[in-house]
XYZ file of C-alpha atoms in Angstrom:
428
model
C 0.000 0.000 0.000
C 1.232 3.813 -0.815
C 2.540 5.043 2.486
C 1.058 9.111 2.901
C 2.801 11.739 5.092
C 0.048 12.528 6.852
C 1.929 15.944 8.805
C 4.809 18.042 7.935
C 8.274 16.952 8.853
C 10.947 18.954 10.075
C 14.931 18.654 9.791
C 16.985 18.266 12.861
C 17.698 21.611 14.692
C 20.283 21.858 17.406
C 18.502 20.805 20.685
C 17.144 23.422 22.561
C 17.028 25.407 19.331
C 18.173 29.577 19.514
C 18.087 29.619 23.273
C 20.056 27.108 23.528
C 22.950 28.275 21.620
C 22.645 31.489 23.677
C 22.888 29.753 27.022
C 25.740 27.257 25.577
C 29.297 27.259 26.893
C 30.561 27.672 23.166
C 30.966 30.640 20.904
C 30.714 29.887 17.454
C 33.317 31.735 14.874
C 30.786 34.386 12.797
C 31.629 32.951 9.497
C 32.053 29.087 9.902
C 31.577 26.021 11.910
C 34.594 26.524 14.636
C 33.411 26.944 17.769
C 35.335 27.742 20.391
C 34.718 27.848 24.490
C 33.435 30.962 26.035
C 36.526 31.030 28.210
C 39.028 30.922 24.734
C 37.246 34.197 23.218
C 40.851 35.166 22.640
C 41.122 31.812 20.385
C 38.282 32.690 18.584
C 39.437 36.700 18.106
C 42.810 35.132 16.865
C 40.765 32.240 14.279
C 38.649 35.246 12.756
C 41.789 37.417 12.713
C 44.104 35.051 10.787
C 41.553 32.787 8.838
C 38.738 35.689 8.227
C 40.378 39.122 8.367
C 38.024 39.726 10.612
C 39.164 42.315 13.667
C 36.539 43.470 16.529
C 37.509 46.513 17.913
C 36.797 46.956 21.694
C 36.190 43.679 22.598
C 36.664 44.174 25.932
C 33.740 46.859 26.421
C 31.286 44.166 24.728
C 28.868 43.279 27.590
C 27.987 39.845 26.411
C 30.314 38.388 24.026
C 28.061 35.482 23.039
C 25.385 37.108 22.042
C 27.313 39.543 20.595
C 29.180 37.312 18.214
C 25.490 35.242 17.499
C 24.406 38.532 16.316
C 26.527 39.391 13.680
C 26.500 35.522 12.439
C 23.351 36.291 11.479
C 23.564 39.456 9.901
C 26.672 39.086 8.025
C 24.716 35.544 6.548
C 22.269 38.179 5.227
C 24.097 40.849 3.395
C 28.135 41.804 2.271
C 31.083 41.926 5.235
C 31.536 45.278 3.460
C 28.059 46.927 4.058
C 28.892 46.925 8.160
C 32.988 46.757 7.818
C 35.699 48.830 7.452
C 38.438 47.664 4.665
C 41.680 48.242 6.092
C 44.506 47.656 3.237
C 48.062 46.672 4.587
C 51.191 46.304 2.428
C 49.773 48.744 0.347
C 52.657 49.500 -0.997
C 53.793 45.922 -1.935
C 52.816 43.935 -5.254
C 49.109 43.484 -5.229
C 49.407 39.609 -4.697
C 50.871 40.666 -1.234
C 48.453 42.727 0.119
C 45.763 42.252 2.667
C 42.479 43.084 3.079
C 41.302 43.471 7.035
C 37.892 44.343 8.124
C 37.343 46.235 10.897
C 34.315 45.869 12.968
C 33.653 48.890 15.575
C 30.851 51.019 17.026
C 31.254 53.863 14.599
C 28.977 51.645 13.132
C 25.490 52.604 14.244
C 24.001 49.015 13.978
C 26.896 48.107 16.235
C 26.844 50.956 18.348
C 23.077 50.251 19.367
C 23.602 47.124 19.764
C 26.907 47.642 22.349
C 24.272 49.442 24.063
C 21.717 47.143 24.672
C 23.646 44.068 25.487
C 25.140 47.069 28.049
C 21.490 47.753 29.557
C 20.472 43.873 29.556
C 23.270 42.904 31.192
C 22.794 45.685 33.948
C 19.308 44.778 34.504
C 19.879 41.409 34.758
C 22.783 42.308 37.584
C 20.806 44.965 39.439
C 17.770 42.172 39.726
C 20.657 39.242 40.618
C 22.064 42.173 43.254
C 18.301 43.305 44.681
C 17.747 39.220 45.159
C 20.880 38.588 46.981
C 20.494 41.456 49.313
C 17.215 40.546 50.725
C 18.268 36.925 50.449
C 17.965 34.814 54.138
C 19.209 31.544 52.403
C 22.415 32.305 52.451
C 24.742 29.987 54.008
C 28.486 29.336 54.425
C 31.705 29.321 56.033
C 34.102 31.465 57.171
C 37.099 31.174 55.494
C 39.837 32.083 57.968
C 38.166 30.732 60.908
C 35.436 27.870 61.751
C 32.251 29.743 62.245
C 29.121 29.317 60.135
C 26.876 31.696 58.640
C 23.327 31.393 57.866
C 20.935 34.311 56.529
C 21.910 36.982 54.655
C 25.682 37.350 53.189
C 26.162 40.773 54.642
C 26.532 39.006 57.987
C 29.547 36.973 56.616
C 31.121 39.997 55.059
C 31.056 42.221 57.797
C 32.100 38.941 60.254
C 35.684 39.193 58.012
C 36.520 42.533 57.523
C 35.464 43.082 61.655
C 37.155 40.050 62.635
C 39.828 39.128 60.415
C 40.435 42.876 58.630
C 39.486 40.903 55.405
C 37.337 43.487 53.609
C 36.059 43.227 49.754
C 33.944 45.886 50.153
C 30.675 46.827 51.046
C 27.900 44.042 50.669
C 25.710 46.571 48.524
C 28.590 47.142 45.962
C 29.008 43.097 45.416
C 26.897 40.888 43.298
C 27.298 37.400 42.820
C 28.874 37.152 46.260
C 28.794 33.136 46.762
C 30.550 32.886 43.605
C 32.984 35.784 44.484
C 33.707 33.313 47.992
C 33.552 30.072 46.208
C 36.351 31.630 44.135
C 38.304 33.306 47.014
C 38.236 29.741 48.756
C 39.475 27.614 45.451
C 42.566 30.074 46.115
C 43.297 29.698 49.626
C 42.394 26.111 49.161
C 44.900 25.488 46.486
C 47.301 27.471 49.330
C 47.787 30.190 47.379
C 47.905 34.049 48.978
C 44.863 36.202 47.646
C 46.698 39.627 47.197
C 50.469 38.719 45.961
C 49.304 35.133 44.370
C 52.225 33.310 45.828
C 51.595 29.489 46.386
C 53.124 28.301 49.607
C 54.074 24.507 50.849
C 51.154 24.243 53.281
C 48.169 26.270 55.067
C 50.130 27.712 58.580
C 53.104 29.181 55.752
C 50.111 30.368 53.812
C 48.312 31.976 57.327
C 51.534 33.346 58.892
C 52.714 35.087 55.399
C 49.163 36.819 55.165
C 49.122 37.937 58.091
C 52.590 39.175 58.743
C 52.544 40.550 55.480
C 48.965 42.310 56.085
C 48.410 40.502 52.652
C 44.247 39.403 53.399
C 43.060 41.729 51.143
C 42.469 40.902 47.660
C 44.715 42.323 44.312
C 42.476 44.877 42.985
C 44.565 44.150 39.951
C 43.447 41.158 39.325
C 40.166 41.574 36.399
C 39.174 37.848 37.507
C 37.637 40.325 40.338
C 35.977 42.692 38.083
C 33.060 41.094 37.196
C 31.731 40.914 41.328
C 31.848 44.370 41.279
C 29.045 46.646 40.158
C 30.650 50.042 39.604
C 31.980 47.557 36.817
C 28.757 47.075 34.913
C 27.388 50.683 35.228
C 28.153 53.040 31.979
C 28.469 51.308 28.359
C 32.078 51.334 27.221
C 33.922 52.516 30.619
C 36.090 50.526 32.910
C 34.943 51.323 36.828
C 38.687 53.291 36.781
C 37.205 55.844 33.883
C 33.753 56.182 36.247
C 35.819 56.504 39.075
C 37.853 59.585 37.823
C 34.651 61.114 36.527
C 33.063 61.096 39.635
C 36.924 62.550 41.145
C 36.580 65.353 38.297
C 33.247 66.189 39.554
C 34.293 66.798 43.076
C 36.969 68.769 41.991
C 35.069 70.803 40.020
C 32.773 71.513 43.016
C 35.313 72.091 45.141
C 35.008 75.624 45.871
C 30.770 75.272 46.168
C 30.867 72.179 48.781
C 33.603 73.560 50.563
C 33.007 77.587 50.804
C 32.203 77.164 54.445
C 35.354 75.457 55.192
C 37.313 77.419 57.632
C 41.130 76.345 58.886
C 42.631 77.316 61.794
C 45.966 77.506 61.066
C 48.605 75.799 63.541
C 50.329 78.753 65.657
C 54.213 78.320 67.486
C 54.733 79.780 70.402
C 57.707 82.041 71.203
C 60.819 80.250 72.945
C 60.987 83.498 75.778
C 57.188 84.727 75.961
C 53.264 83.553 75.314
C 53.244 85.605 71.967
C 52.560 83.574 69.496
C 52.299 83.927 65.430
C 51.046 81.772 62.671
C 53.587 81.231 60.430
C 57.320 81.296 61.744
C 58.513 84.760 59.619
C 56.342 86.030 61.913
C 57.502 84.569 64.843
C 61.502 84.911 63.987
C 60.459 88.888 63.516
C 58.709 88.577 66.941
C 62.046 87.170 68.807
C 63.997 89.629 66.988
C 62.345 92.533 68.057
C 61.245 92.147 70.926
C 64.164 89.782 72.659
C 66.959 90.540 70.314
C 66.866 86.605 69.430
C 67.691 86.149 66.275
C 67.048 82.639 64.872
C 68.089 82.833 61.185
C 71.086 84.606 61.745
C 72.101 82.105 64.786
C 71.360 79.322 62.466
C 73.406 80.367 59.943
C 76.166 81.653 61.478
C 76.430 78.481 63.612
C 75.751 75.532 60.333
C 72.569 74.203 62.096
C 71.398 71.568 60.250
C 67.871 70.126 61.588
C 68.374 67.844 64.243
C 70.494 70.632 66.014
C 68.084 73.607 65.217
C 65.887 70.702 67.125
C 67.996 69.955 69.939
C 68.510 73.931 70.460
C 65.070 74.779 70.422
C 64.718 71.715 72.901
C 67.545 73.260 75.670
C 66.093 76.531 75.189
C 62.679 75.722 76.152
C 63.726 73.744 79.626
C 66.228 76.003 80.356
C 63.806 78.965 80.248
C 61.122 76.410 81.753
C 63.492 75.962 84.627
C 63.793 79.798 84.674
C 67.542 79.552 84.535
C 69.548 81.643 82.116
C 71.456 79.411 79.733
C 74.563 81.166 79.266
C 74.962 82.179 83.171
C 73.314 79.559 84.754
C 71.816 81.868 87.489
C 68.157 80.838 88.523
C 65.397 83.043 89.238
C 61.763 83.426 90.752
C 60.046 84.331 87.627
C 60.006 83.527 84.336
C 59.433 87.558 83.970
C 62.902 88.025 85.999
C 64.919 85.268 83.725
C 63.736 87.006 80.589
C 64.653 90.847 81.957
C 67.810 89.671 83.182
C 68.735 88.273 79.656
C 67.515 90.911 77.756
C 69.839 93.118 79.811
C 72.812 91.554 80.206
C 72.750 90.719 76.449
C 72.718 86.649 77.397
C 69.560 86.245 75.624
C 71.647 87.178 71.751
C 74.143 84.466 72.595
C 74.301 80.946 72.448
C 76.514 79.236 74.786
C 79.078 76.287 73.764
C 77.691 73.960 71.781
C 78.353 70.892 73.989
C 75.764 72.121 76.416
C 72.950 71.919 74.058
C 74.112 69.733 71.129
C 73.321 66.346 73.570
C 71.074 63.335 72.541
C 68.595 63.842 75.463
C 67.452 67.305 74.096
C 66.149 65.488 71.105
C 62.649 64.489 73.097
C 60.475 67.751 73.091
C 60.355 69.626 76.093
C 57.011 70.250 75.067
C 55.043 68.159 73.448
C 52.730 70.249 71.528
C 55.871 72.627 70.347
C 54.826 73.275 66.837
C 57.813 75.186 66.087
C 59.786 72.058 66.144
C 57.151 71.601 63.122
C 58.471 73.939 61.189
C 62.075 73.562 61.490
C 64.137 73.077 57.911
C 67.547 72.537 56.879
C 68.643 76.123 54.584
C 69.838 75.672 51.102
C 72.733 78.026 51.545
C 74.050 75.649 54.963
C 74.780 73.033 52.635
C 78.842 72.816 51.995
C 81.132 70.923 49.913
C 81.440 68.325 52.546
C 77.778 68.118 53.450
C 76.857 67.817 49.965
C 78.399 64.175 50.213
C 75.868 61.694 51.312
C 76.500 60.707 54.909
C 76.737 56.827 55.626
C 74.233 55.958 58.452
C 75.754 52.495 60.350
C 73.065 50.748 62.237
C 74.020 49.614 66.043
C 74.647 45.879 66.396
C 72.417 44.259 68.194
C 73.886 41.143 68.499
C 74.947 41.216 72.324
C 71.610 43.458 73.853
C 72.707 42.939 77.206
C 75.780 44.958 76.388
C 74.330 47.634 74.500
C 71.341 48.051 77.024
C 74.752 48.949 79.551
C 76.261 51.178 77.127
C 73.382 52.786 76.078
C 73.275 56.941 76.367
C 69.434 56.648 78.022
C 71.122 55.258 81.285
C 73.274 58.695 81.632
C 69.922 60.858 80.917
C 68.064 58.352 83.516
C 71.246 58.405 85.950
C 71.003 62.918 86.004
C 67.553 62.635 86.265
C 67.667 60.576 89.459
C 70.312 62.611 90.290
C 68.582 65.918 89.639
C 65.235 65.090 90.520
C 64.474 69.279 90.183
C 64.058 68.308 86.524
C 61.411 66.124 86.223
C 59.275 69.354 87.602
């Protein structure tokens, strides 16, 4: 008997038909059957590039490469490379058989352009709803990875657990999406014993533990792009990296500056005069001051003398106790009043002088005698000090420390502890 097709027939599609090339691991090459793993999109750039003359500018900016690439499959099926492409000759120059022909593929392309821009705002929508689910999610459970507790409801619990406990911070939970993957990758790392900020590998997990944390390396290498895609500043504006955002937003605040911060009002640091309460904001003011009215003049005693910084420090330093102690530093005659020292001084001309050098240029007058003295702030080394034998760079030789015990004996603090028990008037 005549067999009859009794209902249309249909050739064999790829299972799952169009969606299921979308939601496939593979990539397929635009303009023949290679396919190539999602993961190997440089593979696939490099096929199209040597086999097809085919070069996508921008790659990297492309939102979703898959659908990207599916895209243009089709379209280029339907009319000339040349009607969306750029012909780029090279070896123009060389016999015709040894020239090229390149096509360039980029968003000055309108077609292309739009389309940049919608795989852009698909693939933030689809982030901002995967973000808004995980941070009202109460499923959420796992492990903490440098210690043994367990964490059940929302991530933001874990997260701020680590960077509270541990100082382990990746940020806020708000600015992370896809956080178990984000951990699940973090712990494949630390797992495999390998450091999460310099990448090292060690021999075993207490190596691994003690170099973090001596190294203050549990943090994460922001250099690292693996990261990027956890991030959402990453996925905001179409064709910028979260560093071009970032600098945008910088520019803005810079360019505001003078609006937001109009009401800003700083109260500049003021020193205090080494022989009265007078005191002056910036230190011109202040040298003028001494001058004037004490007949100390700083500048010229610092030049005249070669003070570099540490002994324009240790001066300030005796002057200040001495004067504290109310006892004039060149005479050593002690008085009632700090009133009387100053008087006396200023008459007898002891004030203008220094006296030798060896009774101020000592190690114990390099502690502050006060501890708020921000003159010592402003102290500086002058240009014109500087001689033909300072100008040499001085060799600094380190103390050795092999035998403590004997340099705790030798050590110049036990003299300044001995005349301090000695002088007890001094700790006043």
């Amino acid at each position: 008997s005549l067999e009859c097709i009794l209902e249309p027939l249909s050739l064999p599609e790829s299972p799952g038909g169009v969606a299921a090339v979308e939601s496939s691991p593979y990539v397929p090459c635009i303009f023949c059957k290679e396919c190539y793993l999602l993961a190997e999109q440089n593979q696939l750039l490099k096929h199209m590039i040597i086999e097809h003359k085919l070069v996508i500018a921008d790659v990297k900016l492309v939102a979703d490469f898959r659908r990207y690439i599916l895209y243009w499959k089709k379209r280029f099926a339907e009319q000339p490379i040349t009607d969306f492409c750029s012909v780029v000759r090279t070896n123009s120059e060389a016999p015709l058989e040894e020239q090229d022909n390149y096509f360039l593929l980029c968003d000055v392309l309108p077609e292309d352009r739009l389309l940049r821009e919608q795989l852009q705002q698909k693939r933030l929508r689809e982030i901002l709803e995967q973000q808004q689910r995980e941070r009202y999610d109460i499923s959420f459970h796992s492990m903490c990875m440098f210690c043994d507790q367990e964490f059940t409801g929302n991530r933001s619990v874990l997260l701020n657990h680590m960077a509270r406990e541990h100082g382990f911070n990746i940020g806020l939970p708000d600015n992370i999406v896809n956080c178990c993957e984000f951990l699940t990758v973090l712990q494949e790392k630390l797992d495999n014993l390998q450091c999460l900020y310099c990448e090292k590998v060690f021999r075993d997990k207490n190596t691994l533990k003690d170099h973090m944390r001596k190294k203050q390396h549990r943090r994460i290498n922001a250099k690292n792009k693996e990261y990027d895609k956890f991030y959402i500043i990453n996925y905001l504006e179409f064709g910028k990296s979260w560093e071009e955002v970032q600098s945008e937003d910088d520019r803005e605040l810079l360019d505001n500056l003078e609006e937001d911060w109009s009401d800003w009002e700083e109260h500049p640091a003021c020193a205090v005069c080494l022989f009265c309460e007078q005191q002056a904001d910036t230190t011109e003011k202040l040298y003028l001051h001494m001058q004037k009215s004490h007949g100390f003049d700083f500048p010229k005693i610092k030049s005249e003398h070669g003070l570099n910084f540490y002994q324009q420090v240790k001066l300030v330093n005796f002057i200040r106790r001495e004067v504290h102690h109310c006892r004039c530093y060149n005479c050593q005659e002690k008085f009632q009043s700090k009133g009387g020292l100053i008087s006396h001084m200023e008459e007898m001309k002891h004030i203008t002088f220094l006296p030798a050098r060896s009774t101020w240029d000592q190690p114990q007058y390099y502690f502050p005698t006060y501890e708020n003295d921000t003159l010592l702030c402003t102290l500086s080394d002058s240009e014109d000090l500087i001689t033909e034998d300072q100008n040499e760079d001085i060799p600094v030789v380190s103390e050795d420390i092999s035998n403590l015990k004997a340099l705790k004996q030798s050590s110049v603090l036990n003299d300044l502890l001995y005349e301090e028990n000695k002088n007890p008037k001094n700790l006043e």
